[in-house]
Short mmCIF file of C-alpha atoms and ligand atoms in Angstrom, two decimals:
data_model
loop_
_atom_site.label_atom_id
_atom_site.label_comp_id
_atom_site.label_asym_id
_atom_site.label_seq_id
_atom_site.Cartn_x
_atom_site.Cartn_y
_atom_site.Cartn_z
CA MET A 1014 -18.49 23.00 -13.40
CA THR A 1015 -19.22 23.65 -17.09
CA SER A 1016 -19.46 27.41 -16.61
CA CYS A 1017 -15.84 27.40 -15.51
CA SER A 1018 -14.36 25.36 -18.32
CA GLN A 1019 -13.01 28.33 -20.29
CA ASN A 1020 -11.29 29.87 -17.27
CA THR A 1021 -7.81 29.22 -16.09
CA ARG A 1022 -7.86 26.51 -13.49
CA THR A 1023 -5.14 24.64 -11.62
CA ILE A 1024 -5.66 20.91 -11.41
CA VAL A 1025 -3.53 18.45 -9.49
CA ILE A 1026 -3.56 15.00 -11.06
CA THR A 1027 -2.13 12.48 -8.59
CA GLY A 1028 -0.46 9.35 -9.93
CA GLY A 1029 0.01 11.02 -13.30
CA ALA A 1030 3.19 9.06 -13.99
CA GLY A 1031 1.33 5.75 -13.78
CA PHE A 1032 -0.59 3.90 -16.46
CA ILE A 1033 -4.02 5.55 -16.41
CA GLY A 1034 -2.77 8.80 -14.88
CA SER A 1035 -0.40 9.41 -17.80
CA HIS A 1036 -3.30 9.14 -20.26
CA VAL A 1037 -5.41 11.52 -18.15
CA VAL A 1038 -2.53 14.03 -17.92
CA ARG A 1039 -1.94 13.86 -21.69
CA ARG A 1040 -5.62 14.37 -22.44
CA PHE A 1041 -6.01 17.34 -20.08
CA VAL A 1042 -2.74 19.04 -21.14
CA HIS A 1043 -3.76 18.87 -24.80
CA ARG A 1044 -7.50 19.52 -24.55
CA TYR A 1045 -7.35 22.28 -21.94
CA PRO A 1046 -4.39 24.53 -22.75
CA HIS A 1047 -5.91 27.19 -20.43
CA TYR A 1048 -5.63 24.83 -17.42
CA ARG A 1049 -2.45 24.36 -15.40
CA ILE A 1050 -1.90 20.64 -14.92
CA ILE A 1051 0.26 19.57 -12.01
CA ASN A 1052 1.24 15.92 -11.95
CA LEU A 1053 1.87 14.94 -8.33
CA ASP A 1054 3.54 11.55 -8.14
CA LYS A 1055 5.85 9.77 -5.73
CA LEU A 1056 7.39 7.73 -8.58
CA THR A 1057 7.04 4.31 -7.00
CA TYR A 1058 8.02 1.28 -9.10
CA ALA A 1059 4.80 1.94 -11.09
CA GLY A 1060 5.45 5.61 -11.83
CA ASN A 1061 7.53 6.37 -14.86
CA LEU A 1062 8.03 9.82 -16.36
CA GLU A 1063 8.94 8.21 -19.67
CA ASN A 1064 5.16 7.76 -20.02
CA LEU A 1065 4.89 11.54 -20.41
CA LYS A 1066 7.90 12.44 -22.53
CA ASP A 1067 5.64 13.95 -25.20
CA VAL A 1068 4.04 16.44 -22.77
CA GLU A 1069 6.89 17.29 -20.42
CA LYS A 1070 7.76 20.51 -22.26
CA GLU A 1071 4.18 21.77 -22.64
CA PRO A 1072 3.81 25.18 -20.93
CA ASN A 1073 0.69 24.14 -18.98
CA TYR A 1074 2.32 21.01 -17.52
CA GLN A 1075 4.35 20.69 -14.36
CA PHE A 1076 5.69 17.68 -12.47
CA VAL A 1077 5.99 17.59 -8.68
CA ARG A 1078 7.54 14.61 -6.98
CA GLY A 1079 5.72 13.96 -3.71
CA ASP A 1080 3.92 11.45 -1.54
CA ILE A 1081 0.16 11.91 -1.04
CA CYS A 1082 0.59 10.68 2.54
CA GLU A 1083 2.51 13.86 3.46
CA LEU A 1084 -0.16 16.27 4.63
CA ASP A 1085 2.14 19.26 5.17
CA MET A 1086 3.54 18.96 1.66
CA LEU A 1087 -0.04 18.81 0.32
CA ARG A 1088 -1.08 21.87 2.34
CA ASN A 1089 1.86 23.81 0.92
CA LEU A 1090 1.10 22.67 -2.61
CA PHE A 1091 -2.56 23.76 -2.39
CA GLU A 1092 -1.53 27.18 -0.96
CA LYS A 1093 1.36 27.79 -3.33
CA GLU A 1094 -0.35 26.64 -6.53
CA LYS A 1095 -3.91 27.76 -5.61
CA VAL A 1096 -5.30 24.37 -6.57
CA ASP A 1097 -8.93 24.30 -7.68
CA GLY A 1098 -9.30 20.73 -8.87
CA VAL A 1099 -7.99 17.31 -7.97
CA ILE A 1100 -8.14 14.17 -10.07
CA HIS A 1101 -6.87 11.50 -7.72
CA LEU A 1102 -5.38 8.39 -9.29
CA ALA A 1103 -2.29 7.77 -7.12
CA ALA A 1104 -2.55 4.35 -5.56
CA GLU A 1105 -1.01 0.99 -5.10
CA SER A 1106 -2.94 -0.81 -7.83
CA HIS A 1107 -1.88 -4.45 -8.13
CA VAL A 1108 -4.00 -7.11 -6.38
CA ASP A 1109 -1.16 -9.67 -6.15
CA ARG A 1110 1.11 -7.16 -4.42
CA SER A 1111 -1.69 -6.35 -1.97
CA ILE A 1112 -1.90 -10.02 -1.02
CA ARG A 1113 1.85 -10.04 -0.31
CA ASP A 1114 2.03 -6.67 1.49
CA PRO A 1115 -1.34 -5.18 2.50
CA PHE A 1116 0.08 -2.41 4.71
CA VAL A 1117 1.40 -0.19 1.93
CA PHE A 1118 -2.06 -0.40 0.34
CA ALA A 1119 -3.70 0.90 3.52
CA GLN A 1120 -1.03 3.58 3.78
CA THR A 1121 -1.26 4.97 0.25
CA ASN A 1122 -4.82 4.17 -0.76
CA VAL A 1123 -6.54 4.99 2.54
CA LEU A 1124 -4.31 7.41 4.44
CA GLY A 1125 -3.00 9.06 1.26
CA THR A 1126 -6.56 9.69 0.05
CA LEU A 1127 -7.53 10.98 3.49
CA SER A 1128 -4.58 13.40 3.50
CA LEU A 1129 -5.53 14.70 0.08
CA LEU A 1130 -9.17 15.17 1.13
CA GLN A 1131 -8.04 17.03 4.24
CA ALA A 1132 -5.69 19.33 2.30
CA ALA A 1133 -8.49 20.16 -0.18
CA ARG A 1134 -10.99 20.73 2.62
CA GLU A 1135 -8.67 23.11 4.49
CA TYR A 1136 -7.59 25.12 1.46
CA TRP A 1137 -10.99 25.33 -0.21
CA GLY A 1138 -12.69 26.03 3.12
CA ASN A 1139 -10.42 29.01 3.79
CA ASN A 1140 -10.02 30.50 0.31
CA GLU A 1141 -12.58 31.68 -2.21
CA GLY A 1142 -11.58 30.75 -5.75
CA PRO A 1143 -12.49 31.97 -9.24
CA CYS A 1144 -13.84 28.54 -10.22
CA GLU A 1145 -15.96 25.87 -8.68
CA ARG A 1146 -13.84 23.29 -6.92
CA ARG A 1147 -13.87 19.57 -7.59
CA PHE A 1148 -12.28 16.52 -6.00
CA HIS A 1149 -12.53 13.57 -8.38
CA HIS A 1150 -11.59 10.24 -6.84
CA VAL A 1151 -10.72 7.50 -9.33
CA SER A 1152 -11.75 4.10 -8.00
CA THR A 1153 -12.43 0.58 -9.15
CA ASP A 1154 -15.24 -1.89 -9.77
CA GLU A 1155 -13.44 -4.29 -7.39
CA VAL A 1156 -15.05 -2.52 -4.41
CA TYR A 1157 -18.32 -4.31 -5.28
CA GLY A 1158 -16.78 -7.77 -4.89
CA ALA A 1159 -17.42 -10.67 -7.25
CA LEU A 1160 -20.39 -11.55 -9.45
CA GLY A 1161 -21.71 -15.03 -10.16
CA MET A 1162 -22.14 -16.06 -13.79
CA GLY A 1163 -25.83 -15.13 -14.05
CA ASP A 1164 -25.75 -12.02 -11.84
CA GLU A 1165 -26.67 -8.54 -13.02
CA ALA A 1166 -23.73 -6.18 -13.65
CA PHE A 1167 -22.57 -3.84 -10.86
CA CYS A 1168 -24.49 -0.58 -10.69
CA GLU A 1169 -23.77 2.44 -8.49
CA THR A 1170 -26.10 1.17 -5.75
CA THR A 1171 -24.57 -2.31 -5.57
CA ARG A 1172 -23.45 -3.04 -1.99
CA TYR A 1173 -19.71 -2.77 -1.37
CA ASN A 1174 -18.20 -6.20 -0.70
CA PRO A 1175 -14.43 -6.08 -1.35
CA HIS A 1176 -12.35 -9.25 -1.02
CA SER A 1177 -8.68 -8.42 -1.60
CA PRO A 1178 -6.57 -6.07 0.51
CA TYR A 1179 -6.36 -3.86 -2.61
CA SER A 1180 -10.13 -3.64 -3.08
CA ALA A 1181 -10.67 -3.23 0.68
CA SER A 1182 -8.31 -0.26 0.65
CA LYS A 1183 -10.05 1.29 -2.37
CA ALA A 1184 -13.49 0.72 -0.78
CA SER A 1185 -12.26 2.43 2.36
CA SER A 1186 -10.96 5.38 0.35
CA ASP A 1187 -14.34 5.69 -1.42
CA HIS A 1188 -16.07 5.81 1.99
CA PHE A 1189 -13.76 8.60 3.14
CA VAL A 1190 -14.52 10.57 -0.02
CA ARG A 1191 -18.27 10.24 0.62
CA ALA A 1192 -17.75 11.13 4.27
CA TYR A 1193 -15.93 14.35 3.29
CA HIS A 1194 -18.79 15.25 0.97
CA ASP A 1195 -21.54 14.46 3.46
CA THR A 1196 -19.82 15.87 6.56
CA TYR A 1197 -17.84 18.86 5.26
CA GLY A 1198 -19.58 19.56 1.96
CA LEU A 1199 -16.45 18.85 -0.09
CA PRO A 1200 -17.43 18.86 -3.80
CA THR A 1201 -16.55 15.27 -4.66
CA VAL A 1202 -17.25 12.80 -7.43
CA ILE A 1203 -16.19 9.15 -7.56
CA THR A 1204 -15.75 6.95 -10.61
CA ASN A 1205 -15.57 3.15 -10.36
CA CYS A 1206 -14.04 1.63 -13.46
CA SER A 1207 -13.47 -1.87 -14.80
CA ASN A 1208 -10.15 -3.36 -16.04
CA ASN A 1209 -8.15 -1.06 -18.31
CA TYR A 1210 -5.76 -2.01 -21.09
CA GLY A 1211 -3.63 -0.01 -23.50
CA PRO A 1212 -0.17 1.56 -23.87
CA TYR A 1213 2.04 2.22 -20.82
CA GLN A 1214 0.53 -0.42 -18.54
CA PHE A 1215 3.12 -1.91 -16.22
CA PRO A 1216 3.88 -5.50 -17.29
CA GLU A 1217 2.81 -7.07 -14.01
CA LYS A 1218 -0.84 -6.86 -15.14
CA LEU A 1219 -2.37 -9.64 -17.25
CA ILE A 1220 -2.35 -8.11 -20.75
CA PRO A 1221 1.14 -6.53 -20.90
CA LEU A 1222 2.59 -9.49 -18.99
CA CYS A 1223 1.19 -11.89 -21.62
CA ILE A 1224 2.42 -9.76 -24.52
CA HIS A 1225 5.89 -9.68 -22.98
CA ASN A 1226 6.00 -13.41 -22.28
CA ILE A 1227 4.65 -14.39 -25.70
CA CYS A 1228 7.32 -12.25 -27.38
CA GLU A 1229 10.06 -13.77 -25.23
CA GLY A 1230 8.77 -17.36 -25.43
CA LEU A 1231 8.24 -17.48 -21.66
CA PRO A 1232 5.43 -19.36 -19.84
CA ILE A 1233 2.12 -17.46 -19.59
CA PRO A 1234 0.91 -17.91 -15.99
CA ILE A 1235 -2.86 -18.34 -15.84
CA TYR A 1236 -4.41 -18.49 -12.39
CA GLY A 1237 -6.73 -21.45 -11.80
CA LYS A 1238 -8.49 -22.54 -14.99
CA GLY A 1239 -8.56 -19.13 -16.65
CA GLU A 1240 -12.35 -19.02 -16.22
CA ASN A 1241 -12.43 -15.69 -14.35
CA ILE A 1242 -14.12 -12.89 -16.21
CA ARG A 1243 -13.09 -9.26 -16.50
CA ASP A 1244 -14.80 -6.34 -18.30
CA TRP A 1245 -12.05 -4.71 -20.40
CA LEU A 1246 -12.00 -1.03 -21.31
CA HIS A 1247 -9.43 0.89 -23.37
CA VAL A 1248 -7.55 3.34 -21.16
CA GLU A 1249 -8.37 6.28 -23.49
CA ASP A 1250 -12.09 5.56 -23.02
CA HIS A 1251 -11.50 5.69 -19.27
CA ALA A 1252 -9.67 9.03 -19.59
CA ALA A 1253 -12.56 10.41 -21.67
CA ALA A 1254 -15.06 9.29 -19.02
CA ILE A 1255 -13.00 10.95 -16.28
CA ASP A 1256 -12.99 14.16 -18.34
CA GLU A 1257 -16.82 14.07 -18.59
CA VAL A 1258 -17.39 13.31 -14.92
CA PHE A 1259 -14.80 15.82 -13.69
CA HIS A 1260 -16.48 18.61 -15.69
CA ARG A 1261 -20.13 17.62 -15.68
CA GLY A 1262 -20.73 15.05 -12.94
CA LYS A 1263 -22.92 15.97 -9.97
CA ASP A 1264 -21.38 16.67 -6.57
CA GLY A 1265 -21.59 13.77 -4.17
CA GLU A 1266 -22.37 11.24 -6.92
CA SER A 1267 -20.51 8.20 -8.13
CA TYR A 1268 -20.42 6.88 -11.69
CA ASN A 1269 -19.56 3.42 -12.96
CA ILE A 1270 -17.35 3.17 -16.05
CA GLY A 1271 -17.04 -0.03 -18.06
CA GLY A 1272 -16.66 -1.54 -21.47
CA ILE A 1273 -19.69 -3.87 -21.68
CA ASN A 1274 -16.95 -6.20 -22.77
CA GLU A 1275 -16.69 -9.33 -20.63
CA TRP A 1276 -14.00 -11.87 -21.41
CA LYS A 1277 -12.73 -15.01 -19.73
CA ASN A 1278 -9.01 -14.69 -19.00
CA ILE A 1279 -8.16 -17.75 -21.08
CA ASP A 1280 -9.92 -16.24 -24.11
CA VAL A 1281 -8.04 -12.95 -23.73
CA VAL A 1282 -4.79 -14.90 -23.57
CA ARG A 1283 -5.64 -16.91 -26.70
CA LEU A 1284 -6.45 -13.70 -28.57
CA LEU A 1285 -3.15 -12.18 -27.47
CA ILE A 1286 -1.24 -15.25 -28.62
CA ARG A 1287 -2.86 -14.94 -32.04
CA TYR A 1288 -2.15 -11.22 -32.36
CA VAL A 1289 1.45 -11.35 -31.13
CA ASP A 1290 2.33 -14.37 -33.26
CA GLU A 1291 0.72 -12.68 -36.30
CA CYS A 1292 2.60 -9.43 -35.69
CA LEU A 1293 5.89 -11.30 -35.35
CA GLY A 1294 5.21 -13.30 -38.53
CA ARG A 1295 5.16 -16.61 -36.66
CA PRO A 1296 3.03 -19.54 -37.86
CA VAL A 1297 -0.43 -19.77 -36.25
CA GLY A 1298 -0.31 -21.59 -32.90
CA THR A 1299 3.42 -21.11 -32.30
CA SER A 1300 2.94 -19.86 -28.74
CA ASP A 1301 -0.03 -22.01 -27.70
CA ASN A 1302 2.23 -24.24 -25.64
CA LEU A 1303 3.28 -21.28 -23.44
CA ILE A 1304 -0.10 -21.37 -21.64
CA THR A 1305 0.63 -22.56 -18.10
CA PHE A 1306 -2.13 -23.03 -15.54
CA ILE A 1307 -0.87 -22.22 -12.06
CA LYS A 1308 -2.22 -22.05 -8.50
CA ASP A 1309 -5.18 -19.69 -8.27
CA ARG A 1310 -4.88 -16.20 -6.79
CA ALA A 1311 -6.08 -16.21 -3.16
CA GLY A 1312 -9.61 -14.82 -2.92
CA HIS A 1313 -9.76 -14.55 -6.73
CA ASP A 1314 -12.95 -12.71 -7.73
CA LEU A 1315 -14.83 -14.78 -10.32
CA ARG A 1316 -16.42 -12.08 -12.43
CA TYR A 1317 -16.66 -8.31 -12.77
CA ALA A 1318 -19.15 -6.57 -15.05
CA ILE A 1319 -20.12 -2.92 -15.09
CA ASP A 1320 -23.47 -1.32 -15.80
CA ALA A 1321 -22.45 2.14 -17.09
CA GLU A 1322 -25.98 3.30 -17.99
CA LYS A 1323 -25.94 6.22 -15.54
CA LEU A 1324 -22.87 7.68 -17.23
CA ARG A 1325 -24.34 7.10 -20.68
CA LEU A 1326 -27.75 8.57 -19.89
CA GLU A 1327 -26.61 11.53 -17.75
CA LEU A 1328 -23.38 12.52 -19.49
CA GLY A 1329 -23.59 10.84 -22.90
CA TRP A 1330 -20.38 8.82 -22.49
CA SER A 1331 -19.83 5.47 -24.13
CA PRO A 1332 -16.61 3.70 -25.16
CA VAL A 1333 -15.32 4.26 -28.70
CA HIS A 1334 -12.63 1.55 -28.88
CA THR A 1335 -13.67 -1.99 -29.81
CA PHE A 1336 -11.75 -4.66 -27.91
CA GLU A 1337 -10.35 -6.48 -30.94
CA THR A 1338 -8.99 -3.30 -32.55
CA GLY A 1339 -7.85 -1.82 -29.25
CA LEU A 1340 -6.05 -5.00 -28.31
CA ARG A 1341 -4.33 -5.32 -31.71
CA GLU A 1342 -3.16 -1.70 -31.42
CA THR A 1343 -1.97 -2.37 -27.88
CA VAL A 1344 0.05 -5.38 -29.05
CA GLN A 1345 1.57 -3.25 -31.81
CA TRP A 1346 2.38 -0.50 -29.31
CA TYR A 1347 4.26 -2.88 -27.00
CA LEU A 1348 6.14 -4.47 -29.90
CA SER A 1349 7.23 -1.06 -31.17
CA HIS A 1350 8.20 0.25 -27.69
CA ASP A 1351 10.79 -2.33 -26.82
CA GLU A 1352 12.97 0.25 -25.09
CA TRP A 1353 10.12 1.29 -22.74
CA VAL A 1354 9.39 -2.36 -21.91
CA GLN A 1355 13.07 -3.04 -21.24
CA HIS A 1356 13.36 0.00 -18.99
CA VAL A 1357 10.36 -0.93 -16.87
CA THR A 1358 11.20 -4.62 -16.66
CA SER A 1359 14.79 -3.82 -15.64
CA GLY A 1360 13.76 -0.97 -13.33
CA SER A 1361 16.40 1.27 -14.93
CA TYR A 1362 13.98 4.23 -15.21
CA GLU A 1363 13.73 4.30 -11.41
CA SER A 1364 17.39 5.05 -10.82
CA TYR A 1365 17.41 7.55 -13.71
CA TYR A 1366 14.52 9.61 -12.35
CA ALA A 1367 15.64 9.20 -8.74
CA SER A 1368 18.85 10.98 -9.78
CA MET A 1369 16.80 13.80 -11.37
CA TYR A 1370 14.18 14.27 -8.67
CA GLY A 1371 15.80 12.83 -5.55
CA ASN A 1372 14.74 9.79 -3.61
CA SER A 1373 11.93 11.28 -1.51
P1 NAD B 320 -0.41 2.46 -11.58
O1 NAD B 320 0.04 1.50 -10.53
O2 NAD B 320 0.01 2.25 -12.98
O3 NAD B 320 0.03 3.94 -11.18
C1 NAD B 320 -0.08 4.42 -9.87
C2 NAD B 320 0.69 5.74 -9.80
O4 NAD B 320 0.54 6.25 -8.48
C3 NAD B 320 2.19 5.59 -10.05
O5 NAD B 320 2.64 6.61 -10.90
C4 NAD B 320 2.81 5.74 -8.66
O6 NAD B 320 4.12 6.28 -8.68
C5 NAD B 320 1.82 6.69 -8.00
N1 NAD B 320 1.83 6.58 -6.54
C6 NAD B 320 1.76 5.44 -5.80
N2 NAD B 320 1.83 5.75 -4.48
C7 NAD B 320 1.91 7.10 -4.40
C8 NAD B 320 1.99 8.01 -3.31
N3 NAD B 320 2.01 7.59 -2.04
N4 NAD B 320 2.05 9.33 -3.57
C9 NAD B 320 2.04 9.79 -4.86
N5 NAD B 320 2.01 8.97 -5.93
C10 NAD B 320 1.93 7.63 -5.71
O7 NAD B 320 -1.99 2.49 -11.44
P2 NAD B 320 -3.12 2.54 -12.58
O8 NAD B 320 -3.38 1.18 -13.06
O9 NAD B 320 -2.79 3.62 -13.54
O10 NAD B 320 -4.37 2.98 -11.69
C11 NAD B 320 -4.60 4.35 -11.39
C12 NAD B 320 -5.83 4.48 -10.52
O11 NAD B 320 -6.95 3.94 -11.19
C13 NAD B 320 -5.72 3.73 -9.19
O12 NAD B 320 -6.32 4.52 -8.20
C14 NAD B 320 -6.51 2.45 -9.43
O13 NAD B 320 -7.06 1.98 -8.22
C15 NAD B 320 -7.57 2.94 -10.39
N6 NAD B 320 -8.09 1.93 -11.33
C16 NAD B 320 -7.24 1.18 -12.09
C17 NAD B 320 -7.76 0.30 -13.02
C18 NAD B 320 -6.88 -0.55 -13.90
O14 NAD B 320 -7.38 -1.40 -14.63
N7 NAD B 320 -5.57 -0.36 -13.92
C19 NAD B 320 -9.16 0.16 -13.16
C20 NAD B 320 -9.98 0.95 -12.34
C21 NAD B 320 -9.44 1.84 -11.45
O1 DAU B 321 -11.20 -4.20 -12.18
C1 DAU B 321 -10.36 -3.11 -12.07
C2 DAU B 321 -9.02 -3.55 -11.54
O2 DAU B 321 -8.36 -4.23 -12.61
C3 DAU B 321 -8.15 -2.40 -11.05
O3 DAU B 321 -8.78 -1.79 -9.96
C4 DAU B 321 -6.76 -2.89 -10.64
O4 DAU B 321 -5.95 -1.80 -10.28
C5 DAU B 321 -6.16 -3.61 -11.83
O5 DAU B 321 -4.90 -4.16 -11.46
C6 DAU B 321 -7.08 -4.72 -12.33
O6 DAU B 321 -7.15 -5.80 -11.35
P1 DAU B 321 -7.15 -7.33 -11.79
O7 DAU B 321 -6.69 -8.13 -10.67
O8 DAU B 321 -8.43 -7.71 -12.43
O9 DAU B 321 -6.03 -7.23 -13.00
P2 DAU B 321 -4.82 -8.21 -13.36
O10 DAU B 321 -4.28 -7.74 -14.67
O11 DAU B 321 -3.86 -8.39 -12.24
O12 DAU B 321 -5.56 -9.61 -13.59
C7 DAU B 321 -6.59 -9.75 -14.55
C8 DAU B 321 -7.10 -11.19 -14.45
O13 DAU B 321 -6.05 -12.08 -14.91
C9 DAU B 321 -7.42 -11.64 -13.05
O14 DAU B 321 -8.55 -12.51 -13.09
C10 DAU B 321 -6.19 -12.40 -12.59
C11 DAU B 321 -5.67 -12.99 -13.88
N1 DAU B 321 -4.20 -13.15 -13.98
C12 DAU B 321 -3.43 -12.07 -13.72
C13 DAU B 321 -2.04 -12.16 -13.78
C14 DAU B 321 -1.17 -10.97 -13.47
C15 DAU B 321 -3.65 -14.37 -14.34
O15 DAU B 321 -4.37 -15.35 -14.61
N2 DAU B 321 -2.30 -14.46 -14.42
C16 DAU B 321 -1.46 -13.41 -14.13
O16 DAU B 321 -0.22 -13.57 -14.19
#
């Protein structure tokens, strides 16, 4: 892959209007001006082109509204644009939604991934290209299931043991990616990453939800006792890892990405309360009484922790953001992007972009 990095290349990034996808699109558009970056996104509730306002006029960027489940549309896109790389992030991504409606998770995460694999296999199988091809599937640490308190962190050989409909759908998509590599020789890589935080995350997820509720003086819902542990990574560190693996990872391999940064949920919430209250000039402890323990999430995984040694040793990646600084900056970003928060919480961006790109 490295030999090709100075050549023109056309890369489809799916889910580029979402949280992580928008950071990956931004990074690739700016760092690789000789690449054509096509953002393929259906614009579900989680996709918002406002996340990419700063790159929308760049000459190497293009947006295509489309559903990854539509195989004929994908076939046409590969043919028309002569696609040589895919970075696949499009997914239904929220565990609580998967508990309420598992079917859309199977549809998008499993069948959508399968359609994308098939389109890549057909086009790359029938057309020689100037560059090596690569299908990079972006997945999650949740496929490994839950760790006990004293257990070793997940490594790439940890047995898959998903518990939620979301993680089951992502595990299934990972298996299809491996199957396309092993059966058809598709040049694939998979990354399995821990919990991300940072700008542009939809405020249904813990960190932006807390920031929003602390600002507004609303209850902060904490599932169970808040003892569950997550390994938090800044989204820009994730985008940098994807960049490394896309360009230099080995075909057929998977790589874990994580922050070596485990926190109990209750401790993350307390930190957020401190930072938001400080930023808003409120006396210390103002928002402590917003903490509200509620019924636990069904099948709530106790702990995730990632061993990212393979990525560090083979590709030299390690995170650059510290959690305290990254979280403070994230709080400041949300406080200074009130309009963005209002648009996504009201859903007004959906009707605006539906009128621009149609309702497909
Ligand atoms: P997100 O929900 O913010 O964004 C998902 C994007 O996918 C949206 O833009 C949405 O419009 C698009 N999309 C959904 N269904 C589609 C379809 N059928 N066709 C085309 N586009 C569609 O998600 P995120 O948090 O940015 O996660 C991105 C990827 O990274 C997902 O695959 C997720 O499983 C994975 N991941 C997320 C995290 C995390 O902490 N958020 C951690 C590890 C891995
Ligand atoms: O580990 C990677 C995964 O991280 C990604 O694959 C998922 O796409 C992403 O959504 C995230 O999943 P989580 O379920 O860990 O993230 P969430 O922000 O929903 O929850 C983080 C923790 O906080 C989890 O233990 C549940 C808890 N929580 C969450 C919400 C939304 C609460 O206590 N209260 C809440 O209101």
